[in-house]
Coordinates of C-alpha atoms and ligand atoms in Angstrom, one line a residue:
X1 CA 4.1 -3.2 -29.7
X2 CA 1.7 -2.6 -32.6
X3 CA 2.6 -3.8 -36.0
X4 CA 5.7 -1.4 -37.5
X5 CA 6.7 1.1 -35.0
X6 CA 8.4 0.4 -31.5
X7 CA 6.0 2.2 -29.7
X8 CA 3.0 0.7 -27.4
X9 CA -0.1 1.7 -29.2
X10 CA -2.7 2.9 -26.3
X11 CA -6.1 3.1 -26.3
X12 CA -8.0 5.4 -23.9
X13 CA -11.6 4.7 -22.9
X14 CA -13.5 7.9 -22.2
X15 CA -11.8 11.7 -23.3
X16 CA -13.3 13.4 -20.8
X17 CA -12.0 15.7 -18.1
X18 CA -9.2 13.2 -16.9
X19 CA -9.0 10.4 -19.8
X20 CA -8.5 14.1 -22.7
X21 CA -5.8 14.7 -19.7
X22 CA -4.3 10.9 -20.0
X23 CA -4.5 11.3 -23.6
X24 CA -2.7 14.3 -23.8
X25 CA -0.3 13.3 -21.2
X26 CA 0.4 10.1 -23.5
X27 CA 1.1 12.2 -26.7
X28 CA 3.0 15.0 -25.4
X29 CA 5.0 13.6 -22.0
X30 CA 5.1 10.1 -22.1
X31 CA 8.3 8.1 -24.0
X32 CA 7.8 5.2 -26.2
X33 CA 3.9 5.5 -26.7
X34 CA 1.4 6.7 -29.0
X35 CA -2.8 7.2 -28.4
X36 CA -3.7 4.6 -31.0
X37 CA -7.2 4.9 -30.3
X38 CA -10.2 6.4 -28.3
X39 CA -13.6 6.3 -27.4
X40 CA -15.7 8.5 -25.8
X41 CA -20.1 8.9 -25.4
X42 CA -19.5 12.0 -27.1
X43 CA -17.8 11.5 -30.4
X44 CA -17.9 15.3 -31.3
X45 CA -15.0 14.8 -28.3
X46 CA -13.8 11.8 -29.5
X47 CA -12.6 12.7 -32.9
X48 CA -11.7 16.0 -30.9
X49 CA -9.3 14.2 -28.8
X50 CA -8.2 12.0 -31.3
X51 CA -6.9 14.4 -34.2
X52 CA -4.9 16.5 -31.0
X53 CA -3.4 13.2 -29.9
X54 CA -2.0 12.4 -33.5
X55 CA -4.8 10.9 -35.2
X56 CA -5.6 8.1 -32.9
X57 CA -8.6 5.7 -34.1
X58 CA -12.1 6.9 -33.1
X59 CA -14.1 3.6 -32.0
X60 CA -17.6 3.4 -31.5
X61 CA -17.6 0.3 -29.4
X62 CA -15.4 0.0 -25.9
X63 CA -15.2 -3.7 -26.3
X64 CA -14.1 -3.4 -30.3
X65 CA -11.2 -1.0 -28.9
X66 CA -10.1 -3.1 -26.0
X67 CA -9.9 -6.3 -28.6
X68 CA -8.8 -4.5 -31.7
X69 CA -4.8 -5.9 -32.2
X70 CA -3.8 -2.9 -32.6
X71 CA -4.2 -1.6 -28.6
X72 CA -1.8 -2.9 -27.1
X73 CA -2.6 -1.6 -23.3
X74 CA -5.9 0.5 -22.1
X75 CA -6.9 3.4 -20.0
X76 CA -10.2 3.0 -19.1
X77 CA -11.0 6.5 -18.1
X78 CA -14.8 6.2 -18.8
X79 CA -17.3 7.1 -16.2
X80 CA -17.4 4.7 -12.8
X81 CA -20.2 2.7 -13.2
X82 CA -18.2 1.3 -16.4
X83 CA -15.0 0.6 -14.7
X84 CA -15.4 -3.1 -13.4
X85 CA -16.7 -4.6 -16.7
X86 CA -14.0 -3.0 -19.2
X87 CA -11.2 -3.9 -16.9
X88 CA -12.6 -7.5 -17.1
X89 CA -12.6 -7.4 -20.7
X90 CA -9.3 -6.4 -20.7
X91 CA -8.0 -9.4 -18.7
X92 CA -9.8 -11.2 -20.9
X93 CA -7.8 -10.3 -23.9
X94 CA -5.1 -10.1 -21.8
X95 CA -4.5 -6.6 -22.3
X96 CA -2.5 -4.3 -19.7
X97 CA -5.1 -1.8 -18.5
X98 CA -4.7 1.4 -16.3
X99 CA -8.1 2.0 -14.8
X100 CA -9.3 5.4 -13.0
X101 CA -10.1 4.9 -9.5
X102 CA -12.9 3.7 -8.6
X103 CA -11.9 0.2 -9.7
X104 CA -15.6 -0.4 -9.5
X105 CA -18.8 1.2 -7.9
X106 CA -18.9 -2.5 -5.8
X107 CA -16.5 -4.4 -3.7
X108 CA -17.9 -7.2 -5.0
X109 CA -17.0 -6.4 -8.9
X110 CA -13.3 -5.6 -8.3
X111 CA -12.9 -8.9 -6.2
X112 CA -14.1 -10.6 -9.4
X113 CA -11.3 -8.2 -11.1
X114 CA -8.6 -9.6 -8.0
X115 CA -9.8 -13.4 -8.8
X116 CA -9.4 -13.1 -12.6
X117 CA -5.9 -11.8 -12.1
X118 CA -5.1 -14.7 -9.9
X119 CA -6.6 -16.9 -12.5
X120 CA -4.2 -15.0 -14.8
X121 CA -1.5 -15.7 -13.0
X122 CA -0.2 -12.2 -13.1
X123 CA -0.8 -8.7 -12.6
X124 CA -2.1 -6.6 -15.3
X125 CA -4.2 -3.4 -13.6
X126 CA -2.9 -0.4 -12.6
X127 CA -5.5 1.7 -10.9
X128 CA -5.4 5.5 -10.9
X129 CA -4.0 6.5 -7.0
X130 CA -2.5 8.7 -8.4
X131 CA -1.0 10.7 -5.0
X132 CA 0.8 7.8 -4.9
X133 CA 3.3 9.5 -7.4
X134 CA 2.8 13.0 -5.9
X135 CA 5.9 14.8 -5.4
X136 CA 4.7 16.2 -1.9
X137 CA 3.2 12.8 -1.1
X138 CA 6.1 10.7 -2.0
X139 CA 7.9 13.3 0.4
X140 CA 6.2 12.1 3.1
X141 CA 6.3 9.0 2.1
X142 CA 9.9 8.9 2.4
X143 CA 10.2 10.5 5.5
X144 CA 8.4 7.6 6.9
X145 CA 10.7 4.9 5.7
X146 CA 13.8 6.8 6.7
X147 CA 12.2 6.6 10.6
X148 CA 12.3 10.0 11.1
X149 CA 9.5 10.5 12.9
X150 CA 9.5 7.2 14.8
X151 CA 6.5 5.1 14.7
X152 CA 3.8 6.3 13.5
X153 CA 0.7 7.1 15.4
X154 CA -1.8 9.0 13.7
X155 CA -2.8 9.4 10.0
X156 CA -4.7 13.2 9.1
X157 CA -6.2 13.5 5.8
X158 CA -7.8 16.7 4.2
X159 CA -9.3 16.2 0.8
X160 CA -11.1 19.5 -0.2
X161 CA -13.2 20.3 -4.2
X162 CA -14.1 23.7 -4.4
X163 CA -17.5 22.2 -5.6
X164 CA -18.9 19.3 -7.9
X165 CA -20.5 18.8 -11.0
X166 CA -24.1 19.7 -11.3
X167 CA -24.8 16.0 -12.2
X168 CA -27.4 14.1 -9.7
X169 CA -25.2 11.0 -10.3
X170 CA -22.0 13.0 -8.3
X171 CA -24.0 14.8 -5.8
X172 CA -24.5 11.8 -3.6
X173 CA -23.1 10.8 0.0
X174 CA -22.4 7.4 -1.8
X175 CA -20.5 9.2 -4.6
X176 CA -18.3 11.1 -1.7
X177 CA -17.4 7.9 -0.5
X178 CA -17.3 5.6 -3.5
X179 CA -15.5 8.2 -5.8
X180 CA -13.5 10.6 -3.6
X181 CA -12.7 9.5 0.0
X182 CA -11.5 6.0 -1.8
X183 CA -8.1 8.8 -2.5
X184 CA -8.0 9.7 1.1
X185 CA -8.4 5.8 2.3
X186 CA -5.7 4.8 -0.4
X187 CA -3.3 7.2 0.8
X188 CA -3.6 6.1 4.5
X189 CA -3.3 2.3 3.6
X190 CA -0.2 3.4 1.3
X191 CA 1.8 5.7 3.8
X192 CA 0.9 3.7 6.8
X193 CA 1.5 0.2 5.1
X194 CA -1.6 -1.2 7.5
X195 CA -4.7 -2.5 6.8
X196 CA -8.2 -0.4 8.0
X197 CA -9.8 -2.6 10.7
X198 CA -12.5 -0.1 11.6
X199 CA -14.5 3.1 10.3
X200 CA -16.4 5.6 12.4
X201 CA -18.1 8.2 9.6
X202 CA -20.5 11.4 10.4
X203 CA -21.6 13.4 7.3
X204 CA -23.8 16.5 7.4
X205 CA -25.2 18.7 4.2
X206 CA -23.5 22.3 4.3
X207 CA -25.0 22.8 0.6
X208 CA -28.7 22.6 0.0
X209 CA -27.4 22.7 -3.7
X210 CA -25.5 19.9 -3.2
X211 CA -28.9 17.5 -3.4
X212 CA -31.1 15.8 -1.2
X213 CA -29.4 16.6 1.9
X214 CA -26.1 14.2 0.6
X215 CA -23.5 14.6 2.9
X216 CA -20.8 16.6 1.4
X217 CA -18.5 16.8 4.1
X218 CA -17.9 13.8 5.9
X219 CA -15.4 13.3 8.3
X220 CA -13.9 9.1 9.0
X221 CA -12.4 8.1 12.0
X222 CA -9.9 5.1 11.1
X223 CA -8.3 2.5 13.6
X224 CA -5.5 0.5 11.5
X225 CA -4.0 -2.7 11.9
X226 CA -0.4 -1.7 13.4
X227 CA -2.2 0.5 15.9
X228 CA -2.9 3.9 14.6
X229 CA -5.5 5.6 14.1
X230 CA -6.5 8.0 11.7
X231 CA -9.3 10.8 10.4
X232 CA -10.0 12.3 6.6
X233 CA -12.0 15.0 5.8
X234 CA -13.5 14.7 2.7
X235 CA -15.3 18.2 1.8
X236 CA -16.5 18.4 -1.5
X237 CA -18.1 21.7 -1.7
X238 CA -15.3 23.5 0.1
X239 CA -15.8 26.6 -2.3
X240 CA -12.6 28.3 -1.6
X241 CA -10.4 25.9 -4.0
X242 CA -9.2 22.7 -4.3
X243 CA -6.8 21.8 -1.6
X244 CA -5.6 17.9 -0.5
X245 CA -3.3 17.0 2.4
X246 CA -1.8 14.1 4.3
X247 CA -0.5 14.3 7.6
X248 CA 1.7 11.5 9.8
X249 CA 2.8 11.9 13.5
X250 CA 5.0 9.6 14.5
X251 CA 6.0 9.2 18.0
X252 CA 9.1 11.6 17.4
X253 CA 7.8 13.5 14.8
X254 CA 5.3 15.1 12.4
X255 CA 5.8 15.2 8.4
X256 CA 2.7 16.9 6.5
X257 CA 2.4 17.4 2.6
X258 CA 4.2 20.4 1.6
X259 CA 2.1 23.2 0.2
X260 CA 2.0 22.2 -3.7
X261 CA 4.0 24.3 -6.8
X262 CA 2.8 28.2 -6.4
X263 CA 4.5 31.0 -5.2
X264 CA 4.3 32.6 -1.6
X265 CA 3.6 36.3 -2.5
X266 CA 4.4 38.5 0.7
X267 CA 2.1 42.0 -0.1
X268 CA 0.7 45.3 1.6
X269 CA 1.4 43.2 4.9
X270 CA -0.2 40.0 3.4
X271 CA 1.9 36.3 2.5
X272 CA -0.6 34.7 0.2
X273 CA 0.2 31.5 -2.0
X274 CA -2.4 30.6 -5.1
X275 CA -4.4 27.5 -4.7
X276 CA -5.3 25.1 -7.5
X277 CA -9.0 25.0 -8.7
X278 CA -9.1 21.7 -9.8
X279 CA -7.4 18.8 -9.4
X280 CA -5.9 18.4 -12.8
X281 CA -4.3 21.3 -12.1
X282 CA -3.1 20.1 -8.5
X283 CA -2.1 16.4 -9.8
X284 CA -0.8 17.0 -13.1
X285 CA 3.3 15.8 -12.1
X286 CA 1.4 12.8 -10.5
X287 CA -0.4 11.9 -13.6
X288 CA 2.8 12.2 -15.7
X289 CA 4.7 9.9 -13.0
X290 CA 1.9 7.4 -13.0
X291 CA 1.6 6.9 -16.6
X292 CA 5.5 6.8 -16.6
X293 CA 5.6 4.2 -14.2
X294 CA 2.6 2.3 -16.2
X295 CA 4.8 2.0 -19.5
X296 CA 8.1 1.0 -17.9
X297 CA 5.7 -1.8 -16.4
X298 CA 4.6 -3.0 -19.7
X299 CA 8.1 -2.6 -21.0
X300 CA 10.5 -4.0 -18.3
X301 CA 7.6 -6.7 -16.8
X302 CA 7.6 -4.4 -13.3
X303 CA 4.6 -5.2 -11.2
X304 CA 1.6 -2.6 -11.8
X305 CA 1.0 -0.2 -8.6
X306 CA -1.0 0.7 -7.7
X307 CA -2.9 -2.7 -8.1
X308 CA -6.0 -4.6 -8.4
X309 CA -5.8 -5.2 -4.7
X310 CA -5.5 -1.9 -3.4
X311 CA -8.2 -0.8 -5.7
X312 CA -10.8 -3.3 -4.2
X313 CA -9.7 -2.7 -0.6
X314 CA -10.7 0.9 -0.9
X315 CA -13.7 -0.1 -2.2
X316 CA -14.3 -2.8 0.7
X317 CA -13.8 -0.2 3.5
X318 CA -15.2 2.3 1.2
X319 CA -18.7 0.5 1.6
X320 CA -17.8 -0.2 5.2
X321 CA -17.9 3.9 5.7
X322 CA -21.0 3.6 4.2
X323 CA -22.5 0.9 6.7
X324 CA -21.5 3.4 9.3
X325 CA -23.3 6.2 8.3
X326 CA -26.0 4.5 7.3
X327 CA -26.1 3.1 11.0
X328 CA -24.2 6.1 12.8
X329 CA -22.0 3.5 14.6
X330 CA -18.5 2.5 14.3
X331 CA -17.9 -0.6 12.2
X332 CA -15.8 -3.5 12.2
X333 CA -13.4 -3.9 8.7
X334 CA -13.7 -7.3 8.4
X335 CA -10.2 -8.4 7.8
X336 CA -9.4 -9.6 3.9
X337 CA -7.1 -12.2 3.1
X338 CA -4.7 -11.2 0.5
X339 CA -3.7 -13.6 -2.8
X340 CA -0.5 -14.2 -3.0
X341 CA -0.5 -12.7 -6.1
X342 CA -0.1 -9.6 -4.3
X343 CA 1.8 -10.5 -1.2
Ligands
LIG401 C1 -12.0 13.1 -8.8 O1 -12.5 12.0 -9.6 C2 -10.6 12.8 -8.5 O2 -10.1 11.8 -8.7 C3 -10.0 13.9 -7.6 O3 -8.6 13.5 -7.4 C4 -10.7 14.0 -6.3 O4 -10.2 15.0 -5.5 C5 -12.2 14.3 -6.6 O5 -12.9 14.4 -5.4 C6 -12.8 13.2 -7.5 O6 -14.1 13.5 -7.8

């Protein structure tokens, strides 16, 4: 708790599109907090974000913020390619840190991230699955456990953006993988509870716009380790809106994500229901919930979740998907042992 007031003093790394959402979400929704500080490439945006969220500190250096004594926890919100290295400062100041999936652009980085917790002794990173605290998702979830649908057999994941931003850094068939699909992988390790033990990926280009004939839809094939198998669709220049969905058939039953918040209008002979654009829009409950669960873990000494663990495993079969394009054969997952930290 900072100095003087009973509240955790955040700071957020990065007030863009989702960490200005976190922020807000911090100020406005989440009990016993306050935005303490933030930090952002554009500090225009920064001091922005800062004097909506209650006059939070504007920092000009991450590593000042994540060390300052008066941040008591971080989001690290900041783009990807910054992910691995902030969340290893934070361990090193022992700071509680929620980071944005991806935990890092490498495998590699977030198993350094895995072994500097287990050096730690204890759990510190939450990482930004945030489906995970989806109303519809949890549904499913739920349905699941309560062996409704008997075992399950097969996992179906949609995971559709309207389109991306113009950037050459986003509009790559490594950026599908490495910063979208990881949701989609996530979600099937999560609802499934099995590990990935092999990838089968084909991508094509349905968007010369989309650059340099990246594949923007790409479809995974997924055999798990309890014996089901599994596909995602990841199509990220669907046009037509932003629409994500999870499917499990079980050898009784089927449970799918409901249809998210709008209204079914029923018009001139036509049932029509609005989809979300975006997904701040589609996840904004989620974010709430996730946050939520973030602080009650710094307050009541709850294990953060997701964790560490499941943010490098999507990574690892992340960059298997990868190896299988690349080759345009199935490939092996080879199988990770798991700390005990996080058995
Ligand atoms: C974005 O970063 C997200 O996290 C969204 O949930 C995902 O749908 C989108 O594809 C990502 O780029």
């Amino acid at each position: 708790m900072s100095a003087g007031t009973n509240q955790i003093a955040i700071g957020v790394v990065g007030v863009g599109g989702m960490g200005r959402r976190h922020a807000e979400n911090l100020h406005t929704r989440v009990k016993g907090v306050r935005v303490a500080a933030v930090i952002d490439a554009d500090p225009m945006r920064a001091e922005e974000v800062a004097a909506a969220c209650g006059s939070a500190r504007v920092f000009q250096d991450a590593h000042t913020l994540v060390k300052d004594s008066n941040v008591d926890a971080v989001v690290v919100s900041s783009p990807d390619d910054t992910h691995a290295e902030l969340v290893l400062e934070c361990l090193r100041y022992e700071k509680p840190v929620l980071c944005e999936k991806p935990l890092a652009v490498h495998a590699a980085e977030a198993r350094k991230i895995v072994e500097a917790e287990v050096e730690l002794g204890r759990k510190m990173v939450q990482v930004g699955f945030m489906r995970r605290y989806d109303p519809q998702h949890l549904s499913v979830k739920n349905s699941i456990l309560d062996g409704v649908i008997g075992r399950p057999v097969l996992f179906k994941g949609s995971h559709r953006n309207p389109t991306v931003l113009p950037a050459a850094t986003t509009n790559t068939t490594e950026f599908v993988i490495l910063n979208s699909a990881v949701h989609d992988l996530d979600s099937a390790r999560w609802l499934l509870e099995q590990e990935i033990e092999e990838v089968y990926v084909r991508g094509v280009n349905t968007d010369p716009a989309f650059g340099n004939d990246a594949c923007d839809l790409q479809l995974i094939q997924l055999t798990l380790s309890g014996g089901c198998l599994g596909t995602i669709e990841v199509y990220l220049t669907a046009g037509y809106g932003y629409e994500v969905g999870a499917e499990v058939v079980g050898e009784q039953g089927t449970v799918h994500t409901a249809s998210a918040g709008n209204a079914i209008l029923r018009l001139d002979l036509t049932r029509f229901q609005q989809i979300e654009s975006h997904w701040l829009d589609r996840f904004q409950t989620a974010y709430v919930a996730e946050m939520e669960r973030w602080i009650r873990s710094l307050v009541n000494g709850q294990h953060p979740s997701p964790d560490a663990w499941d943010g490098y495993m999507s990574l690892f079969v992340a960059e298997n998907c990868m190896d299988s394009l690349r080759s345009g054969l199935p490939q092996r997952v080879e199988k990770q042992e798991r700390p005990l930290l996080y058995q």
